[in-house]
Coordinates of C-alpha atoms in Angstrom, one line a residue:
X129 CA 380.2 232.7 -48.7
X130 CA 383.5 232.6 -50.6
X131 CA 385.8 229.7 -49.7
X132 CA 389.0 230.2 -47.7
X133 CA 391.9 229.2 -50.0
X134 CA 394.3 226.6 -49.0
X135 CA 396.9 224.5 -50.7
X136 CA 396.0 220.9 -51.5
X137 CA 398.6 218.2 -52.3
X138 CA 398.7 214.5 -53.1
X139 CA 401.1 212.5 -50.9
X140 CA 402.0 208.9 -51.8
X141 CA 401.8 206.2 -49.2
X142 CA 403.5 202.8 -49.8
X143 CA 401.3 199.8 -50.2
X144 CA 401.7 196.1 -51.3
X145 CA 404.2 195.0 -54.0
X146 CA 406.0 198.4 -54.0
X147 CA 403.0 200.2 -55.5
X148 CA 401.8 203.5 -54.1
X149 CA 398.5 205.1 -53.4
X150 CA 397.4 208.7 -53.3
X151 CA 396.5 210.4 -50.0
X152 CA 395.0 213.8 -50.4
X153 CA 396.1 216.2 -47.8
X154 CA 395.5 220.0 -47.5
X155 CA 397.9 222.5 -46.0
X156 CA 396.9 225.2 -43.6
X157 CA 398.8 227.9 -41.7
X158 CA 397.7 229.9 -38.7
X159 CA 394.9 227.6 -37.5
X160 CA 392.9 229.1 -34.7
X161 CA 393.5 227.3 -31.4
X162 CA 390.6 225.0 -30.4
X163 CA 392.0 224.3 -26.9
X164 CA 389.2 226.1 -25.1
X165 CA 386.8 223.6 -26.7
X166 CA 388.6 220.6 -25.3
X167 CA 387.9 221.2 -21.6
X168 CA 385.8 219.9 -18.8
X169 CA 382.4 221.6 -18.4
X170 CA 379.7 221.7 -15.7
X171 CA 376.4 220.0 -16.2
X172 CA 373.2 222.1 -16.4
X173 CA 370.5 219.7 -15.0
X174 CA 367.7 222.4 -15.0
X175 CA 366.5 223.7 -18.4
X176 CA 367.7 227.2 -19.2
X177 CA 366.3 229.6 -21.8
X178 CA 368.3 230.6 -24.9
X179 CA 368.2 233.8 -26.9
X180 CA 366.7 233.2 -30.3
X181 CA 367.7 235.3 -33.4
X182 CA 365.5 235.1 -36.4
X183 CA 362.4 232.8 -36.6
X184 CA 362.4 229.0 -36.0
X185 CA 359.8 227.3 -38.2
X186 CA 356.6 226.7 -36.3
X187 CA 356.6 223.0 -37.2
X188 CA 360.0 222.4 -35.5
X189 CA 358.9 220.9 -32.2
X190 CA 361.0 218.2 -30.5
X191 CA 364.2 217.5 -28.7
X192 CA 367.7 217.5 -30.2
X193 CA 369.7 215.0 -28.1
X194 CA 373.5 215.0 -28.2
X195 CA 376.2 213.0 -26.4
X196 CA 379.9 213.2 -26.0
X197 CA 382.9 213.7 -23.7
X198 CA 382.5 216.5 -21.1
X199 CA 385.0 215.8 -18.4
X200 CA 388.7 215.1 -19.0
X201 CA 390.2 214.8 -15.6
X202 CA 389.6 213.6 -12.0
X203 CA 391.8 215.1 -9.3
X204 CA 395.4 215.1 -10.6
X205 CA 394.8 212.4 -13.2
X206 CA 394.0 213.3 -16.8
X207 CA 392.6 211.4 -19.8
X208 CA 394.9 211.2 -22.8
X209 CA 392.5 210.8 -25.7
X210 CA 389.5 212.8 -26.7
X211 CA 387.4 209.6 -26.8
X212 CA 388.1 209.0 -23.1
X213 CA 386.2 211.9 -21.6
X214 CA 383.2 211.2 -19.4
X215 CA 379.9 211.1 -21.3
X216 CA 377.7 214.2 -21.0
X217 CA 374.2 214.2 -22.4
X218 CA 372.7 217.4 -23.9
X219 CA 369.2 218.3 -24.8
X220 CA 367.9 221.2 -26.8
X221 CA 364.1 221.4 -26.5
X222 CA 362.5 223.3 -29.4
X223 CA 358.9 224.3 -28.9
X224 CA 356.8 227.2 -30.3
X225 CA 359.8 229.0 -31.7
X226 CA 361.8 228.9 -28.4
X227 CA 364.7 226.7 -27.3
X228 CA 365.8 225.6 -23.9
X229 CA 369.0 223.7 -23.0
X230 CA 370.0 221.2 -20.3
X231 CA 372.8 218.7 -19.8
X232 CA 373.7 215.9 -17.4
X233 CA 376.7 213.6 -17.0
X234 CA 375.8 210.0 -17.6
X235 CA 375.9 208.2 -14.2
X236 CA 377.9 205.3 -15.5
X237 CA 379.7 203.0 -13.1
X238 CA 383.0 204.4 -14.3
X239 CA 381.9 208.0 -13.7
X240 CA 380.7 207.1 -10.2
X241 CA 383.9 205.3 -9.3
X242 CA 386.2 208.0 -10.7
X243 CA 384.2 210.6 -8.8
X244 CA 384.2 208.7 -5.5
X245 CA 388.0 208.3 -5.6
X246 CA 388.7 211.6 -7.4
X247 CA 391.1 209.9 -9.8
X248 CA 390.8 207.7 -13.0
X249 CA 390.3 204.1 -11.8
X250 CA 389.0 202.5 -15.0
X251 CA 391.0 202.5 -18.2
X252 CA 389.6 204.0 -21.3
X253 CA 390.6 203.8 -25.0
X254 CA 393.7 206.0 -24.8
X255 CA 394.2 206.1 -21.0
X256 CA 395.6 203.4 -18.8
X257 CA 394.3 203.7 -15.2
X258 CA 397.3 203.5 -12.8
X259 CA 397.3 201.2 -9.7
X260 CA 395.9 202.6 -6.5
X261 CA 398.7 204.6 -4.8
X262 CA 397.3 203.4 -1.4
X263 CA 398.2 199.8 -2.2
X264 CA 401.6 198.5 -1.3
X265 CA 404.3 197.7 -3.9
X266 CA 403.4 194.0 -4.2
X267 CA 399.7 194.8 -4.7
X268 CA 400.4 197.4 -7.3
X269 CA 402.7 194.9 -9.1
X270 CA 400.0 192.2 -9.1
X271 CA 397.4 194.6 -10.4
X272 CA 399.3 194.7 -13.7
X273 CA 398.3 191.1 -14.4
X274 CA 394.5 191.8 -14.0
X275 CA 392.4 192.1 -17.1
X276 CA 391.2 195.6 -18.1
X277 CA 387.6 196.1 -17.2
X278 CA 385.4 197.2 -20.1
X279 CA 384.2 200.7 -19.7
X280 CA 380.5 201.6 -19.6
X281 CA 381.3 205.3 -20.4
X282 CA 378.7 205.4 -23.2
X283 CA 379.9 208.7 -24.8
X284 CA 379.4 207.9 -28.5
X285 CA 375.8 208.4 -29.5
X286 CA 372.1 208.2 -28.7
X287 CA 370.4 205.2 -30.2
X288 CA 366.9 203.7 -30.2
X289 CA 365.8 200.1 -29.5
X290 CA 362.2 199.2 -29.3
X291 CA 361.2 202.8 -28.8
X292 CA 363.6 203.4 -25.8
X293 CA 366.5 205.7 -25.8
X294 CA 370.0 204.5 -25.0
X295 CA 373.5 206.0 -25.0
X296 CA 376.1 203.7 -26.2
X297 CA 379.8 203.1 -26.9
X298 CA 381.8 200.3 -28.4
X299 CA 381.8 197.9 -25.5
X300 CA 379.1 195.5 -24.4
X301 CA 377.4 198.1 -22.2
X302 CA 374.7 200.7 -23.0
X303 CA 372.6 202.8 -20.7
X304 CA 368.9 203.4 -21.1
X305 CA 368.2 207.1 -20.4
X306 CA 365.1 209.2 -19.9
X307 CA 365.0 211.6 -22.9
X308 CA 363.0 214.2 -21.0
X309 CA 365.3 214.8 -18.0
X310 CA 368.4 213.0 -19.2
X311 CA 368.6 210.8 -16.1
X312 CA 370.4 207.5 -16.3
X313 CA 367.8 204.7 -15.9
X314 CA 369.3 201.3 -16.5
X315 CA 372.6 199.7 -17.5
X316 CA 372.2 197.0 -20.2
X317 CA 374.7 194.4 -21.1
X318 CA 374.6 193.0 -24.7
X319 CA 376.4 189.8 -23.6
X320 CA 373.4 188.9 -21.4
X321 CA 371.2 188.5 -24.5
X322 CA 373.5 187.3 -27.3
X323 CA 377.0 185.8 -27.5
X324 CA 379.0 188.9 -28.3
X325 CA 381.7 190.7 -26.4
X326 CA 380.5 194.1 -27.5
X327 CA 378.4 195.9 -30.1
X328 CA 378.8 199.1 -32.1
X329 CA 377.2 202.3 -31.1
X330 CA 375.3 202.9 -34.3
X331 CA 372.6 200.5 -35.6
X332 CA 370.7 200.9 -38.8
X333 CA 366.9 200.7 -38.8
X334 CA 364.2 199.4 -41.1
X335 CA 361.0 201.4 -41.4
X336 CA 359.2 198.9 -39.0
X337 CA 361.8 199.6 -36.3
X338 CA 363.8 196.4 -36.7
X339 CA 367.5 197.3 -36.0
X340 CA 370.7 195.8 -37.3
X341 CA 374.1 196.1 -35.6
X342 CA 377.4 194.3 -35.4
X343 CA 379.3 192.8 -32.5
X344 CA 382.6 191.1 -32.1
X345 CA 383.0 187.8 -30.3
X346 CA 386.1 186.0 -29.2
X347 CA 386.1 182.4 -28.3
X348 CA 387.4 178.9 -29.1
X349 CA 386.8 179.5 -32.8
X350 CA 388.7 182.7 -32.7
X351 CA 387.4 186.2 -33.5
X352 CA 384.1 186.6 -35.4
X353 CA 382.0 189.5 -36.7
X354 CA 378.4 189.0 -35.8
X355 CA 375.5 190.8 -37.6
X356 CA 372.8 191.4 -34.9
X357 CA 369.1 191.8 -35.4
X358 CA 366.9 193.3 -32.7
X359 CA 363.1 193.1 -33.1
X360 CA 361.1 196.3 -33.1
X361 CA 358.6 195.6 -30.3
X362 CA 358.6 195.0 -26.6
X363 CA 356.9 192.1 -25.0
X364 CA 356.5 193.9 -21.7
X365 CA 357.6 197.2 -20.0
X366 CA 360.8 195.7 -18.7
X367 CA 361.9 194.5 -22.1
X368 CA 365.3 195.8 -23.3
X369 CA 367.2 193.6 -25.8
X370 CA 365.1 190.5 -25.4
X371 CA 364.7 188.7 -28.7
X372 CA 368.0 189.9 -30.2
X373 CA 369.6 187.3 -32.5
X374 CA 372.8 186.8 -34.3
X375 CA 371.8 186.9 -37.9
X376 CA 375.1 185.6 -39.1
X377 CA 378.8 185.4 -38.2
X378 CA 381.6 186.4 -40.5
X379 CA 385.2 185.1 -40.2
X380 CA 387.8 187.9 -40.4
X381 CA 390.6 187.7 -42.9
X382 CA 393.0 187.5 -39.9
X383 CA 391.4 186.0 -36.8
X384 CA 394.2 187.3 -34.5
X385 CA 393.9 190.9 -35.8
X386 CA 390.2 191.7 -36.3
X387 CA 388.9 195.0 -37.6
X388 CA 388.5 197.8 -35.1
X389 CA 385.4 200.1 -35.5
X390 CA 383.4 203.0 -34.4
X391 CA 380.4 204.5 -36.2
X392 CA 377.3 206.6 -36.4
X393 CA 373.8 207.0 -37.8
X394 CA 371.1 209.4 -36.8
X395 CA 367.4 209.6 -37.4
X396 CA 364.5 211.9 -36.8
X397 CA 361.1 211.1 -35.2
X398 CA 358.2 213.5 -34.7
X399 CA 359.2 214.0 -31.1
X400 CA 362.9 213.3 -30.6
X401 CA 366.0 213.6 -32.7
X402 CA 368.8 211.4 -31.4
X403 CA 372.2 212.3 -32.8
X404 CA 375.8 212.5 -31.4
X405 CA 377.3 215.5 -29.8
X406 CA 380.6 216.6 -28.3
X407 CA 382.0 220.0 -27.4
X408 CA 383.9 219.8 -30.7
X409 CA 382.6 217.3 -33.2
X410 CA 381.1 213.8 -33.1
X411 CA 383.3 211.3 -31.3
X412 CA 382.6 208.3 -33.4
X413 CA 384.7 207.0 -36.2
X414 CA 384.3 204.0 -38.5
X415 CA 380.9 203.0 -39.5
X416 CA 381.3 199.3 -40.1
X417 CA 378.1 198.5 -41.8
X418 CA 375.9 199.9 -44.6
X419 CA 372.4 198.7 -45.3
X420 CA 370.3 198.5 -48.5
X421 CA 366.8 197.2 -48.7
X422 CA 367.8 193.5 -48.8
X423 CA 371.4 193.5 -47.6
X424 CA 373.7 194.4 -44.8
X425 CA 377.1 195.3 -46.0
X426 CA 379.9 194.7 -43.5
X427 CA 383.0 196.7 -44.3
X428 CA 386.2 195.0 -43.2
X429 CA 389.0 197.6 -43.2
X430 CA 392.7 197.5 -42.6
X431 CA 392.3 199.2 -39.2
X432 CA 393.0 196.3 -36.9
X433 CA 393.3 195.2 -33.3
X434 CA 396.3 193.2 -32.2
X435 CA 394.6 191.0 -29.7
X436 CA 397.9 190.0 -28.0
X437 CA 398.7 193.7 -27.4
X438 CA 395.1 194.3 -26.2
X439 CA 395.1 191.6 -23.6
X440 CA 398.6 192.5 -22.3
X441 CA 398.3 196.3 -22.4
X442 CA 398.0 196.6 -18.6
X443 CA 401.0 194.3 -18.1
X444 CA 403.0 196.4 -20.6
X445 CA 401.8 199.7 -19.1
X446 CA 400.2 200.8 -22.4
X447 CA 396.7 202.1 -23.2
X448 CA 394.3 200.0 -25.3
X449 CA 394.8 202.4 -28.2
X450 CA 398.4 201.1 -28.5
X451 CA 396.9 197.8 -29.9
X452 CA 395.2 199.5 -32.8
X453 CA 397.0 199.9 -36.0
X454 CA 396.6 200.6 -39.7
X455 CA 397.9 198.0 -42.2
X456 CA 398.1 199.5 -45.7
X457 CA 399.2 196.2 -47.2
X458 CA 395.7 194.8 -46.8
X459 CA 392.7 195.4 -49.0
X460 CA 389.3 196.6 -47.8
X461 CA 386.7 193.8 -48.1
X462 CA 382.9 194.2 -48.4
X463 CA 380.8 191.3 -47.1
X464 CA 377.2 191.0 -48.2
X465 CA 374.6 189.5 -45.9
X466 CA 371.0 188.8 -46.9
X467 CA 368.8 190.5 -44.2
X468 CA 366.1 187.9 -44.6
X469 CA 368.1 184.6 -44.5
X470 CA 371.3 185.6 -42.8
X471 CA 373.2 184.0 -45.7
X472 CA 376.7 185.5 -46.3
X473 CA 377.6 185.9 -49.9
X474 CA 380.5 183.7 -51.0
X475 CA 381.5 186.5 -53.4
X476 CA 383.7 189.1 -51.6
X477 CA 384.1 192.6 -53.0
X478 CA 387.6 194.1 -52.6
X479 CA 389.1 197.5 -53.0
X480 CA 392.4 199.1 -52.1
X481 CA 393.2 199.9 -48.5
X482 CA 390.9 202.7 -47.3
X483 CA 389.5 203.9 -44.0
X484 CA 385.8 204.6 -43.9
X485 CA 384.7 206.8 -41.0
X486 CA 381.1 207.1 -42.1
X487 CA 378.8 205.6 -44.7
X488 CA 376.4 207.9 -46.6
X489 CA 373.8 205.6 -48.1
X490 CA 373.4 202.3 -49.9
X491 CA 370.7 201.2 -52.4
X492 CA 370.0 198.6 -55.0
X493 CA 369.5 199.5 -58.6
X494 CA 369.4 197.3 -61.8
X495 CA 371.1 194.3 -60.2
X496 CA 373.8 196.4 -58.5
X497 CA 374.3 197.6 -54.9
X498 CA 375.4 201.3 -54.9
X499 CA 377.5 202.0 -51.8
X500 CA 378.4 205.6 -51.0
X501 CA 380.9 206.4 -48.3
X502 CA 383.4 209.0 -47.1
X503 CA 386.8 207.5 -47.7
X504 CA 390.4 208.3 -46.8
X505 CA 393.5 206.5 -48.1
X506 CA 395.1 206.4 -44.7
X507 CA 393.8 205.1 -41.4
X508 CA 396.0 207.0 -38.9
X509 CA 393.7 209.9 -38.2
X510 CA 392.6 208.4 -34.9
X511 CA 396.0 209.4 -33.5
X512 CA 395.4 213.1 -34.2
X513 CA 392.8 213.2 -31.4
X514 CA 395.0 212.9 -28.5
X515 CA 394.1 215.7 -26.0
X516 CA 397.7 217.0 -26.3
X517 CA 397.2 217.5 -30.0
X518 CA 393.9 219.2 -29.8
X519 CA 395.3 221.7 -27.2
X520 CA 398.2 222.7 -29.4
X521 CA 398.5 226.1 -31.0
X522 CA 400.6 227.8 -33.6
X523 CA 402.9 225.8 -35.9
X524 CA 402.4 222.7 -33.7
X525 CA 398.7 222.7 -34.4
X526 CA 399.2 223.3 -38.1
X527 CA 401.5 220.4 -38.2
X528 CA 399.0 218.0 -36.7
X529 CA 396.4 219.0 -39.2
X530 CA 398.7 219.0 -42.2
X531 CA 399.9 215.5 -41.7
X532 CA 396.4 214.1 -41.8
X533 CA 394.8 212.4 -44.9
X534 CA 391.4 213.9 -46.0
X535 CA 388.2 212.0 -46.5
X536 CA 386.1 212.4 -49.6
X537 CA 382.7 210.9 -50.8
X538 CA 383.0 208.0 -53.2
X539 CA 380.6 205.5 -54.7
X540 CA 381.3 201.8 -55.1
X541 CA 379.2 199.6 -57.4
X542 CA 378.8 196.0 -56.3
X543 CA 377.3 193.5 -58.9
X544 CA 374.8 191.3 -57.1
X545 CA 374.4 188.5 -59.6
X546 CA 377.9 187.1 -59.9
X547 CA 377.9 183.5 -61.1
X548 CA 380.4 181.0 -62.5
X549 CA 379.4 182.2 -66.0
X550 CA 380.1 185.9 -65.2
X551 CA 383.1 186.9 -67.4
X552 CA 386.4 187.8 -65.7
X553 CA 388.8 190.7 -66.3
X554 CA 386.1 193.1 -67.6
X555 CA 384.1 195.9 -66.1
X556 CA 380.7 194.5 -65.0
X557 CA 379.2 197.9 -64.2
X558 CA 376.4 198.6 -66.8
X559 CA 374.8 201.4 -64.8
X560 CA 375.1 204.6 -66.9
X561 CA 374.7 206.7 -63.8
X562 CA 378.1 205.7 -62.4
X563 CA 381.7 205.6 -63.7
X564 CA 382.8 203.2 -60.9
X565 CA 384.2 199.9 -62.1
X566 CA 383.9 196.3 -60.8
X567 CA 385.9 193.5 -62.2
X568 CA 385.6 189.8 -61.4
X569 CA 389.1 188.4 -60.6
X570 CA 388.1 184.8 -59.8
X571 CA 384.9 182.9 -58.9
X572 CA 384.7 184.5 -55.4
X573 CA 386.4 187.9 -55.8
X574 CA 385.4 191.1 -57.4
X575 CA 387.7 194.1 -57.3
X576 CA 386.0 197.5 -57.2
X577 CA 387.3 201.0 -58.1
X578 CA 385.1 203.8 -56.8
X579 CA 383.8 206.9 -58.5
X580 CA 384.4 210.3 -56.8
X581 CA 381.1 212.0 -55.8
X582 CA 382.7 215.4 -55.9
X583 CA 384.8 217.8 -57.9
X584 CA 388.2 219.2 -57.2
X585 CA 386.7 222.2 -55.5
X586 CA 385.8 220.1 -52.4
X587 CA 389.6 219.9 -51.6
X588 CA 389.4 223.6 -50.7
X589 CA 387.2 222.6 -47.8
X590 CA 389.4 219.8 -46.5
X591 CA 387.1 217.1 -47.8
X592 CA 383.8 216.0 -46.1
X593 CA 382.9 214.0 -43.1
X594 CA 379.8 213.3 -40.9
X595 CA 377.5 212.8 -43.8
X596 CA 373.8 212.8 -43.3
X597 CA 370.8 212.3 -45.7
X598 CA 367.0 212.6 -45.5
X599 CA 367.3 209.3 -43.6
X600 CA 363.6 208.7 -42.8
X601 CA 362.6 208.8 -46.5
X602 CA 365.7 208.0 -48.5
X603 CA 367.7 205.5 -46.5
X604 CA 368.3 202.4 -48.7
X605 CA 366.8 204.3 -51.7
X606 CA 368.2 206.3 -54.6
X607 CA 368.8 209.9 -53.5
X608 CA 370.2 213.2 -54.6
X609 CA 371.4 215.2 -51.6
X610 CA 373.6 214.6 -48.6
X611 CA 375.0 217.0 -46.0
X612 CA 378.3 217.0 -44.1
X613 CA 381.1 219.0 -42.4
X614 CA 384.0 220.4 -44.3
X615 CA 387.4 219.9 -42.5
X616 CA 389.8 222.8 -42.9
X617 CA 390.7 222.2 -39.2
X618 CA 391.0 219.1 -37.0
X619 CA 387.3 219.7 -36.3
X620 CA 384.6 220.6 -38.8
X621 CA 384.6 224.2 -39.7
X622 CA 381.8 224.4 -42.4
X623 CA 378.5 222.9 -43.4
X624 CA 378.2 221.5 -46.9
X625 CA 375.2 220.4 -49.0
X626 CA 376.2 218.1 -51.8
X627 CA 374.2 217.6 -55.0
X628 CA 374.8 214.2 -56.7
X629 CA 373.2 215.3 -60.0
X630 CA 376.2 217.5 -60.9
X631 CA 378.6 217.0 -58.0
X632 CA 378.3 220.6 -56.9
X633 CA 377.9 221.8 -53.3
X634 CA 376.7 224.8 -51.3
X635 CA 378.5 226.0 -48.2
X636 CA 377.8 227.7 -44.9
X637 CA 381.0 229.0 -43.3
X638 CA 381.8 231.6 -40.7
X639 CA 385.3 232.1 -39.4
X640 CA 385.8 230.7 -35.8
X641 CA 382.6 228.7 -35.9
X642 CA 382.8 224.9 -35.6
X643 CA 379.6 223.0 -36.5
X644 CA 378.8 219.4 -35.4
X645 CA 377.3 216.8 -37.6
X646 CA 374.4 218.2 -39.6
X647 CA 371.0 216.6 -39.2
X648 CA 368.2 216.8 -41.8
X649 CA 364.7 217.3 -40.5
X650 CA 362.0 217.1 -43.2
X651 CA 359.2 219.7 -43.4
X652 CA 355.6 218.4 -42.8
X653 CA 354.1 217.1 -46.1
X654 CA 357.5 217.6 -47.8
X655 CA 357.5 216.7 -51.5
X656 CA 361.1 217.6 -52.5
X657 CA 364.0 215.6 -51.0
X658 CA 365.6 218.7 -49.6
X659 CA 362.4 220.3 -48.3
X660 CA 363.3 220.8 -44.6
X661 CA 366.0 222.2 -42.4
X662 CA 369.5 221.3 -41.3
X663 CA 370.3 221.4 -37.6
X664 CA 373.8 221.6 -36.2
X665 CA 375.2 222.7 -32.9
X666 CA 377.7 225.3 -33.9
X667 CA 380.4 226.2 -31.4
X668 CA 383.0 228.9 -30.8
X669 CA 385.5 229.0 -27.9
X670 CA 383.0 231.1 -26.0
X671 CA 379.5 230.2 -27.0
X672 CA 377.2 227.4 -28.2
X673 CA 374.6 227.9 -30.9
X674 CA 371.9 225.8 -32.4
X675 CA 371.9 226.5 -36.1
X676 CA 369.0 225.9 -38.5
X677 CA 369.1 226.5 -42.2
X678 CA 366.7 225.9 -45.0
X679 CA 367.0 226.7 -48.7
X680 CA 366.2 230.4 -48.3
X681 CA 366.6 231.4 -44.7
X682 CA 369.1 230.9 -41.9
X683 CA 368.5 231.5 -38.2
X684 CA 370.6 231.0 -35.1
X685 CA 369.5 230.4 -31.5

C-alpha cells in the first residue's frame, strides 16, 4: 500500500557545551481522534466466538495473551496518565482455524480497594490519590506526610518465570495468573526474595529458561542497579521466585538521580504467546537491558528520577511522574555484565543523550557486541500520554503529535577486547558489515556513534517502535529481519517489516486502523528466518481485530 505523505523535519535540541543534536520530527495535519480508544471497558470473563475472514493456518494453535489499562475512573475520580489505568488481561484462543476472546480485570489489591470505595485510593504513576474526604481536616493534613504505597496494578506485560505466567509492572509486585481463565492466583513480592525495591516488567530469557532482569535498590549505599538472575526450574509446586539472585550491582552516574525505566520483550511457546496489550498500543517504555550470548547490557539513559521529589510528592501534592525528567546534558552509558561471573566491565561505552524505548536484538561477532535499538534524541515522549492529550482532537491533537521526537532503529558496535594497549582516538570497528564507529577516549571509556538501520523513507511512517524479531531462534544471534509499528500518530498506525540486508521495508497500512506490537510466530519446521506469521491486535474506534500476515496472504479475524 502506498505511504501517506507527511512532512519530516529536523529540530535541534540544546546539549552540553553549547552543541546541538538533531531530533527528527514529522508533521501531520488532520489526525483522526483516538479518544474512543482511551476509555474504560467492561470485562468479558466468558469466551465469546469471533467472526473469521480468510483462513488461519492450521498450525496456529495457542493463546495470545495481552495486558494493559482498561479502566480509567472510579466514581468521580479519574486517572491522569495512560499508564495508570487498571490492568485488564485479554486472551485470544486460536484453535482449528477459529478464535475466541475473553478478558478479566486483574484482581490486584489496588483494583479491589478502588472498587470497594468507588474512588482512587492508591496513587499511580501520573495520578496522586487524594485524602479520604470522610476524614477531618487534621487527618487529611497528616495524610500528606505518609509515604506513597507502591501499586500492584500490574498492567505492563505478561512474563514467564519457571513456567508460570505473571503480569507485572515496574514496582516490586507481580501477580501469578491462570493463563486459561485469566484469574488472579497469587501476589508475589520481589523484595521477599532479593534485596531490590522493584524489578522491571520485561526479563530476557536464555534457551534453558534462565531469566535475567534488573531491579533498583535504595539503601545506606545509595541507589544501585541490580542485574537479577532467576533459575529456570521449580523445586516444588509452591515455588515462585525462590533461588533468584543478584548477579551484580551497578552504581549509577548520579546516585540521587537514578535512571527511570520501563520495557518489554515477548516470546512464543508452542501453547501460549505472552505479549503486552492495551486498547491502543503497548504501555511500556524503556527497555533497560539488552542481552547477547555472554553479556547483559545495561543501558543507563538520561531519563532520571529525582528521589527527593519522589519521596515528597505526596507532601507537595504532585504525582510520581513529576519526579521524572530528561537531562540532555548527560550521555547515555552502556554497562557490560558477564552473565557467567557477574563481573561488570570497567570499560564504559558512551554515546550522546538518547532515549531507548525498546531494544531490538544484540549479538556478538568478531570480538564486537552488536547492539540494535530504537532510539530517539529526546526523552520527553512520556508526557504525551496524559489522558487529556490522548483525548484531544483537531489542531490540539496535531500539536501533541508534532512536538514529539521520533524513534528510529540504530546499531551500536561495542568492542569487547579493550585493553591498555588499545589505541586511542581512532575507530576500532573493523566489522565490514557496519558503518558504526567506536573510539577509545581513555583507558575506561569508549565513545560510540551508531549506524542507522533504515533509509530516509522510514521518516514517512513516523519512525518505528515496538520492534520484534524471531526471538525463539534469533535472539542473541545475527539476524536479518525485525518487525515493528510505524508511528504517524500518537499510537502505531502501520506494521513494518525491516530487512537489514538492504535497509528496505514492507508495510501494512489501512486508514483508521491501529495495530499493537507485532509478534512473530514461526511456522513448524521453518527454515527461513521469516517463515511464519505476524500477529497483531489491530483496533479501530469501533472494533477489535486479530490480524495475521505471512509473506503471501493476509487474513483478519
